[in-house]
mmCIF file of C-alpha atoms in Angstrom:
data_model
loop_
_atom_site.group_PDB
_atom_site.id
_atom_site.type_symbol
_atom_site.label_atom_id
_atom_site.label_comp_id
_atom_site.label_asym_id
_atom_site.label_seq_id
_atom_site.Cartn_x
_atom_site.Cartn_y
_atom_site.Cartn_z
ATOM 1 C CA ASN A 175 0.000 0.000 0.000
ATOM 2 C CA ALA A 176 2.830 2.411 0.792
ATOM 3 C CA ALA A 177 4.318 1.890 -2.662
ATOM 4 C CA LEU A 178 1.033 2.395 -4.500
ATOM 5 C CA PRO A 179 1.167 6.233 -4.745
ATOM 6 C CA LEU A 180 4.735 5.982 -6.072
ATOM 7 C CA LEU A 181 3.683 3.424 -8.684
ATOM 8 C CA ARG A 182 0.742 5.580 -9.747
ATOM 9 C CA ALA A 183 3.030 8.579 -10.125
ATOM 10 C CA ALA A 184 5.518 6.512 -12.102
ATOM 11 C CA ALA A 185 2.746 5.160 -14.331
ATOM 12 C CA ALA A 186 1.521 8.699 -15.007
ATOM 13 C CA ARG A 187 5.029 9.840 -15.952
ATOM 14 C CA MET A 188 5.889 6.723 -17.973
ATOM 15 C CA GLU A 189 2.660 5.759 -19.710
ATOM 16 C CA GLY A 190 4.727 3.883 -22.275
ATOM 17 C CA SER A 191 6.314 1.487 -19.768
ATOM 18 C CA GLU A 192 4.722 -1.943 -19.590
ATOM 19 C CA VAL A 193 6.996 -2.736 -16.624
ATOM 20 C CA VAL A 194 5.552 0.072 -14.499
ATOM 21 C CA GLN A 195 1.995 -0.749 -15.545
ATOM 22 C CA GLY A 196 2.628 -4.410 -14.663
ATOM 23 C CA LEU A 197 3.966 -3.481 -11.232
ATOM 24 C CA LEU A 198 0.911 -1.281 -10.701
ATOM 25 C CA ALA A 199 -1.345 -4.210 -11.637
ATOM 26 C CA GLU A 200 0.474 -6.427 -9.117
ATOM 27 C CA ALA A 201 0.058 -3.818 -6.386
ATOM 28 C CA GLN A 202 -3.672 -3.488 -7.105
ATOM 29 C CA LEU A 203 -4.048 -7.277 -7.049
ATOM 30 C CA GLN A 204 -2.508 -7.332 -3.583
ATOM 31 C CA ARG A 205 -5.165 -4.827 -2.524
ATOM 32 C CA ALA A 206 -7.839 -7.030 -4.154
ATOM 33 C CA ASP A 207 -8.884 -4.073 -6.323
ATOM 34 C CA GLY A 208 -9.957 -5.981 -9.405
ATOM 35 C CA PRO A 209 -11.028 -3.073 -11.660
ATOM 36 C CA ALA A 210 -7.849 -1.084 -10.980
ATOM 37 C CA ALA A 211 -5.661 -4.149 -11.499
ATOM 38 C CA LEU A 212 -7.486 -4.927 -14.743
ATOM 39 C CA ALA A 213 -7.005 -1.387 -16.050
ATOM 40 C CA ALA A 214 -3.273 -1.506 -15.313
ATOM 41 C CA ALA A 215 -2.849 -4.984 -16.809
ATOM 42 C CA GLU A 216 -4.667 -3.960 -19.994
ATOM 43 C CA ALA A 217 -2.549 -0.831 -20.270
ATOM 44 C CA ALA A 218 0.565 -2.995 -19.965
ATOM 45 C CA LEU A 219 -0.669 -5.481 -22.556
ATOM 46 C CA ARG A 220 -1.351 -2.717 -25.059
ATOM 47 C CA LEU A 221 2.353 -1.984 -24.828
ATOM 48 C CA ALA A 222 3.503 -5.624 -24.812
ATOM 49 C CA PRO A 223 0.866 -7.825 -26.490
ATOM 50 C CA GLY A 224 1.293 -11.524 -25.850
ATOM 51 C CA ASP A 225 3.487 -11.119 -22.770
ATOM 52 C CA GLY A 226 2.748 -14.187 -20.634
ATOM 53 C CA ARG A 227 3.390 -12.480 -17.299
ATOM 54 C CA LEU A 228 1.014 -9.671 -18.154
ATOM 55 C CA GLN A 229 -1.632 -12.106 -19.417
ATOM 56 C CA LEU A 230 -1.372 -13.886 -16.083
ATOM 57 C CA LEU A 231 -1.884 -10.603 -14.232
ATOM 58 C CA ARG A 232 -4.944 -9.862 -16.352
ATOM 59 C CA ALA A 233 -6.290 -13.364 -15.664
ATOM 60 C CA GLN A 234 -6.044 -12.748 -11.924
ATOM 61 C CA ALA A 235 -7.615 -9.305 -12.266
ATOM 62 C CA ARG A 236 -10.500 -10.686 -14.324
ATOM 63 C CA ARG A 237 -11.041 -13.382 -11.711
ATOM 64 C CA LEU A 238 -11.442 -10.654 -9.082
ATOM 65 C CA CYS A 239 -13.882 -8.908 -11.409
ATOM 66 C CA ARG A 240 -15.865 -12.176 -11.731
ATOM 67 C CA ASP A 241 -15.119 -12.476 -15.448
ATOM 68 C CA ALA A 242 -14.546 -16.234 -15.332
ATOM 69 C CA ALA A 243 -14.474 -16.763 -19.095
ATOM 70 C CA GLY A 244 -12.040 -13.927 -19.708
ATOM 71 C CA ALA A 245 -9.818 -15.029 -16.829
ATOM 72 C CA LEU A 246 -9.710 -18.570 -18.190
ATOM 73 C CA ARG A 247 -8.754 -17.349 -21.671
ATOM 74 C CA ASP A 248 -5.938 -15.236 -20.286
ATOM 75 C CA ALA A 249 -4.673 -18.052 -18.056
ATOM 76 C CA CYS A 250 -4.609 -20.439 -21.036
ATOM 77 C CA ASP A 251 -2.646 -17.859 -23.043
ATOM 78 C CA ALA A 252 -0.231 -17.343 -20.140
ATOM 79 C CA VAL A 253 0.458 -21.085 -19.854
ATOM 80 C CA ALA A 254 0.912 -21.323 -23.629
ATOM 81 C CA ALA A 255 3.495 -18.546 -23.402
ATOM 82 C CA MET A 256 5.133 -19.947 -20.245
ATOM 83 C CA PRO A 257 4.425 -23.700 -20.171
ATOM 84 C CA ARG A 258 6.763 -24.436 -17.254
ATOM 85 C CA ASP A 259 5.721 -21.512 -15.066
ATOM 86 C CA GLU A 260 4.342 -22.864 -11.787
ATOM 87 C CA THR A 261 2.193 -19.849 -10.933
ATOM 88 C CA ALA A 262 0.608 -19.730 -14.375
ATOM 89 C CA ARG A 263 -0.322 -23.423 -14.208
ATOM 90 C CA ARG A 264 -1.661 -23.048 -10.668
ATOM 91 C CA VAL A 265 -3.854 -20.091 -11.650
ATOM 92 C CA LEU A 266 -5.127 -21.975 -14.703
ATOM 93 C CA ALA A 267 -5.871 -25.067 -12.617
ATOM 94 C CA THR A 268 -7.751 -22.972 -10.050
ATOM 95 C CA LEU A 269 -9.854 -21.305 -12.736
ATOM 96 C CA LEU A 270 -10.618 -24.674 -14.342
ATOM 97 C CA SER A 271 -11.688 -26.029 -10.949
ATOM 98 C CA GLU A 272 -13.882 -23.020 -10.218
ATOM 99 C CA SER A 273 -15.518 -23.322 -13.644
ATOM 100 C CA GLY A 274 -16.435 -26.967 -13.046
ATOM 101 C CA ARG A 275 -13.796 -28.534 -15.297
ATOM 102 C CA HIS A 276 -12.666 -30.733 -12.437
ATOM 103 C CA ASP A 277 -10.785 -33.440 -14.333
ATOM 104 C CA ASP A 278 -8.677 -30.881 -16.208
ATOM 105 C CA ALA A 279 -7.970 -29.029 -12.964
ATOM 106 C CA LEU A 280 -7.000 -32.194 -11.099
ATOM 107 C CA PHE A 281 -4.647 -33.184 -13.903
ATOM 108 C CA LEU A 282 -2.772 -29.882 -13.567
ATOM 109 C CA PHE A 283 -2.766 -29.863 -9.765
ATOM 110 C CA TRP A 284 -1.558 -33.455 -9.662
ATOM 111 C CA GLY A 285 1.280 -32.557 -12.018
ATOM 112 C CA LEU A 286 2.307 -29.673 -9.775
ATOM 113 C CA LEU A 287 2.318 -31.969 -6.751
ATOM 114 C CA GLN A 288 4.415 -34.549 -8.578
ATOM 115 C CA GLU A 289 7.005 -31.858 -9.281
ATOM 116 C CA ALA A 290 7.069 -30.792 -5.618
ATOM 117 C CA PRO A 291 5.780 -33.743 -3.544
ATOM 118 C CA ASP A 292 6.625 -32.074 -0.217
ATOM 119 C CA SER A 293 4.930 -28.779 -1.077
ATOM 120 C CA GLN A 294 2.141 -27.964 1.355
ATOM 121 C CA ARG A 295 0.798 -25.417 -1.123
ATOM 122 C CA ALA A 296 0.511 -28.078 -3.840
ATOM 123 C CA ARG A 297 -1.209 -30.478 -1.448
ATOM 124 C CA THR A 298 -3.663 -27.813 -0.297
ATOM 125 C CA ASP A 299 -4.471 -26.761 -3.868
ATOM 126 C CA LEU A 300 -5.154 -30.374 -4.814
ATOM 127 C CA ALA A 301 -7.328 -30.866 -1.724
ATOM 128 C CA LEU A 302 -9.415 -27.814 -2.619
ATOM 129 C CA ALA A 303 -9.854 -29.074 -6.171
ATOM 130 C CA LEU A 304 -10.838 -32.545 -4.976
ATOM 131 C CA SER A 305 -13.456 -31.019 -2.683
ATOM 132 C CA ARG A 306 -14.854 -28.819 -5.459
ATOM 133 C CA GLY A 307 -15.131 -31.936 -7.606
ATOM 134 C CA GLY A 308 -17.100 -33.808 -4.944
ATOM 135 C CA ARG A 309 -14.253 -36.108 -3.887
ATOM 136 C CA PHE A 310 -14.597 -35.179 -0.251
ATOM 137 C CA GLU A 311 -12.956 -38.189 1.381
ATOM 138 C CA ALA A 312 -9.843 -37.860 -0.768
ATOM 139 C CA ALA A 313 -9.736 -34.140 -0.007
ATOM 140 C CA GLU A 314 -9.883 -34.813 3.743
ATOM 141 C CA GLU A 315 -6.940 -37.211 3.504
ATOM 142 C CA LEU A 316 -4.863 -34.440 1.954
ATOM 143 C CA TYR A 317 -6.089 -31.812 4.422
ATOM 144 C CA ALA A 318 -5.084 -34.072 7.306
ATOM 145 C CA LEU A 319 -1.675 -34.639 5.707
ATOM 146 C CA VAL A 320 -1.112 -30.902 5.317
ATOM 147 C CA ARG A 321 -2.201 -30.233 8.906
ATOM 148 C CA ALA A 322 0.113 -32.914 10.259
ATOM 149 C CA GLY A 323 3.133 -31.650 8.375
ATOM 150 C CA ALA A 324 2.784 -27.877 8.524
ATOM 151 C CA VAL A 325 3.805 -25.521 11.282
ATOM 152 C CA GLU A 326 1.647 -22.706 9.854
ATOM 153 C CA THR A 327 -1.746 -23.733 8.514
ATOM 154 C CA ARG A 328 -3.626 -20.439 8.708
ATOM 155 C CA GLY A 329 -6.444 -20.388 6.175
ATOM 156 C CA LEU A 330 -6.633 -24.170 5.917
ATOM 157 C CA ALA A 331 -9.356 -24.687 8.518
ATOM 158 C CA THR A 332 -12.318 -23.104 6.737
ATOM 159 C CA PRO A 333 -12.167 -25.173 3.523
ATOM 160 C CA ARG A 334 -11.472 -28.278 5.606
ATOM 161 C CA VAL A 335 -14.504 -27.607 7.818
ATOM 162 C CA ARG A 336 -16.680 -27.093 4.749
ATOM 163 C CA ASN A 337 -15.325 -30.272 3.217
ATOM 164 C CA MET A 338 -16.148 -32.160 6.412
ATOM 165 C CA LEU A 339 -19.687 -30.771 6.296
ATOM 166 C CA SER A 340 -19.956 -32.090 2.733
ATOM 167 C CA ILE A 341 -18.870 -35.509 3.997
ATOM 168 C CA GLY A 342 -21.716 -35.261 6.507
ATOM 169 C CA ASP A 343 -19.693 -35.238 9.724
ATOM 170 C CA ALA A 344 -20.962 -32.084 11.411
ATOM 171 C CA GLU A 345 -19.493 -33.005 14.803
ATOM 172 C CA ARG A 346 -15.986 -33.290 13.374
ATOM 173 C CA ALA A 347 -16.528 -30.101 11.371
ATOM 174 C CA LEU A 348 -17.450 -28.239 14.550
ATOM 175 C CA GLU A 349 -14.433 -29.656 16.362
ATOM 176 C CA LEU A 350 -12.121 -28.495 13.569
ATOM 177 C CA ALA A 351 -13.712 -25.029 13.518
ATOM 178 C CA GLU A 352 -13.383 -24.584 17.267
ATOM 179 C CA ASP A 353 -9.768 -25.800 17.295
ATOM 180 C CA ALA A 354 -8.883 -23.391 14.479
ATOM 181 C CA THR A 355 -10.598 -20.472 16.211
ATOM 182 C CA ALA A 356 -8.589 -21.152 19.367
ATOM 183 C CA VAL A 357 -5.334 -21.132 17.376
ATOM 184 C CA GLU A 358 -6.008 -18.494 14.702
ATOM 185 C CA GLY A 359 -8.489 -16.276 16.482
ATOM 186 C CA PRO A 360 -11.979 -15.431 15.223
ATOM 187 C CA SER A 361 -12.615 -14.682 11.576
ATOM 188 C CA ALA A 362 -15.730 -14.223 9.467
ATOM 189 C CA ALA A 363 -15.039 -17.420 7.524
ATOM 190 C CA LEU A 364 -14.534 -19.539 10.644
ATOM 191 C CA HIS A 365 -17.610 -18.078 12.358
ATOM 192 C CA ALA A 366 -19.673 -18.866 9.258
ATOM 193 C CA ALA A 367 -18.336 -22.417 8.973
ATOM 194 C CA ARG A 368 -18.852 -22.996 12.686
ATOM 195 C CA GLY A 369 -22.397 -21.657 12.408
ATOM 196 C CA GLN A 370 -23.204 -24.053 9.588
ATOM 197 C CA ALA A 371 -21.858 -26.988 11.610
ATOM 198 C CA LEU A 372 -23.922 -25.963 14.630
ATOM 199 C CA LEU A 373 -26.987 -25.642 12.434
ATOM 200 C CA LYS A 374 -26.485 -29.183 11.120
ATOM 201 C CA LEU A 375 -26.301 -30.380 14.734
ATOM 202 C CA GLY A 376 -29.571 -28.631 15.618
ATOM 203 C CA ARG A 377 -27.928 -26.131 17.975
ATOM 204 C CA ARG A 378 -29.793 -23.208 16.460
ATOM 205 C CA ASP A 379 -29.183 -20.540 19.111
ATOM 206 C CA GLU A 380 -25.432 -21.068 18.964
ATOM 207 C CA ALA A 381 -25.578 -21.224 15.172
ATOM 208 C CA ARG A 382 -27.394 -17.923 14.974
ATOM 209 C CA THR A 383 -24.831 -16.267 17.256
ATOM 210 C CA ALA A 384 -21.937 -17.579 15.138
ATOM 211 C CA LEU A 385 -23.548 -16.550 11.854
ATOM 212 C CA GLU A 386 -24.357 -13.074 13.140
ATOM 213 C CA ALA A 387 -20.741 -12.710 14.284
ATOM 214 C CA ALA A 388 -19.600 -13.646 10.783
ATOM 215 C CA VAL A 389 -21.899 -11.025 9.253
ATOM 216 C CA ARG A 390 -20.573 -8.327 11.589
ATOM 217 C CA LEU A 391 -17.012 -9.127 10.533
ATOM 218 C CA GLN A 392 -17.853 -9.400 6.831
ATOM 219 C CA PRO A 393 -21.092 -7.556 6.004
ATOM 220 C CA GLY A 394 -20.659 -8.171 2.277
ATOM 221 C CA ASP A 395 -21.103 -11.944 2.577
ATOM 222 C CA ALA A 396 -24.633 -12.208 1.168
ATOM 223 C CA PHE A 397 -24.961 -15.972 1.667
ATOM 224 C CA THR A 398 -24.066 -15.882 5.374
ATOM 225 C CA ALA A 399 -26.265 -12.824 5.937
ATOM 226 C CA HIS A 400 -29.188 -14.615 4.283
ATOM 227 C CA LEU A 401 -28.568 -17.755 6.359
ATOM 228 C CA ALA A 402 -28.357 -15.779 9.607
ATOM 229 C CA ALA A 403 -31.585 -13.926 8.772
ATOM 230 C CA ALA A 404 -33.361 -17.175 7.888
ATOM 231 C CA VAL A 405 -32.326 -18.808 11.175
ATOM 232 C CA GLY A 406 -33.418 -15.740 13.106
ATOM 233 C CA ALA A 407 -36.781 -15.547 11.329
ATOM 234 C CA HIS A 408 -37.441 -19.244 11.900
ATOM 235 C CA ASP A 409 -36.620 -18.960 15.599
ATOM 236 C CA GLU A 410 -38.838 -15.909 16.033
ATOM 237 C CA GLU A 411 -41.739 -17.715 14.381
ATOM 238 C CA ALA A 412 -41.176 -20.733 16.615
ATOM 239 C CA HIS A 413 -41.437 -18.567 19.738
ATOM 240 C CA GLN A 414 -44.663 -16.838 18.690
#
């Protein structure tokens, strides 16, 4: 964030520099500002058409802007330009997984894991893709392996809890959520996952409290807000 004003000033002075525009796109991606990152990436690509690194930046920006088709096209172009680039293949695999092309995504993620069999990142990526593809038991095996071998597993708990809910083991999902909260501290994602586990277990008052906490921390989460409101409305009707 501190470097962003300097990059903007440099971009204004050197409009013809794809390097500066690319750095500006990277900085905006770190801020999760999709439209600004997209504008910078497109400005860079006008100066250097076909540059794989810049196509990858635009793919990530388009993903933030919810342009799944455009992001996938750019990621394919980036991998074509840089076939051995790990980040480009990981972004492409993620986009394929998110678009429902699970077999293609798993093929790429498996290849990345084969190249770096001890990589916790590669294991986690593959676990996420397995879960998206409905292979929940296989995903849990990988999640457990990552948890056993990693000192720092921040961010792993929420997808693992959701995967466990998909398996149908709400008690284990709740246990995982509560353990993660104790270690990582509260977060909107963990509150929401914990609330869903509590709801599955019929502990509606606790579920409502957890879901409302998630909404306070992340008001823009429409799904959790809707779920919290639905639980609250149901409980109010039950007490009338």
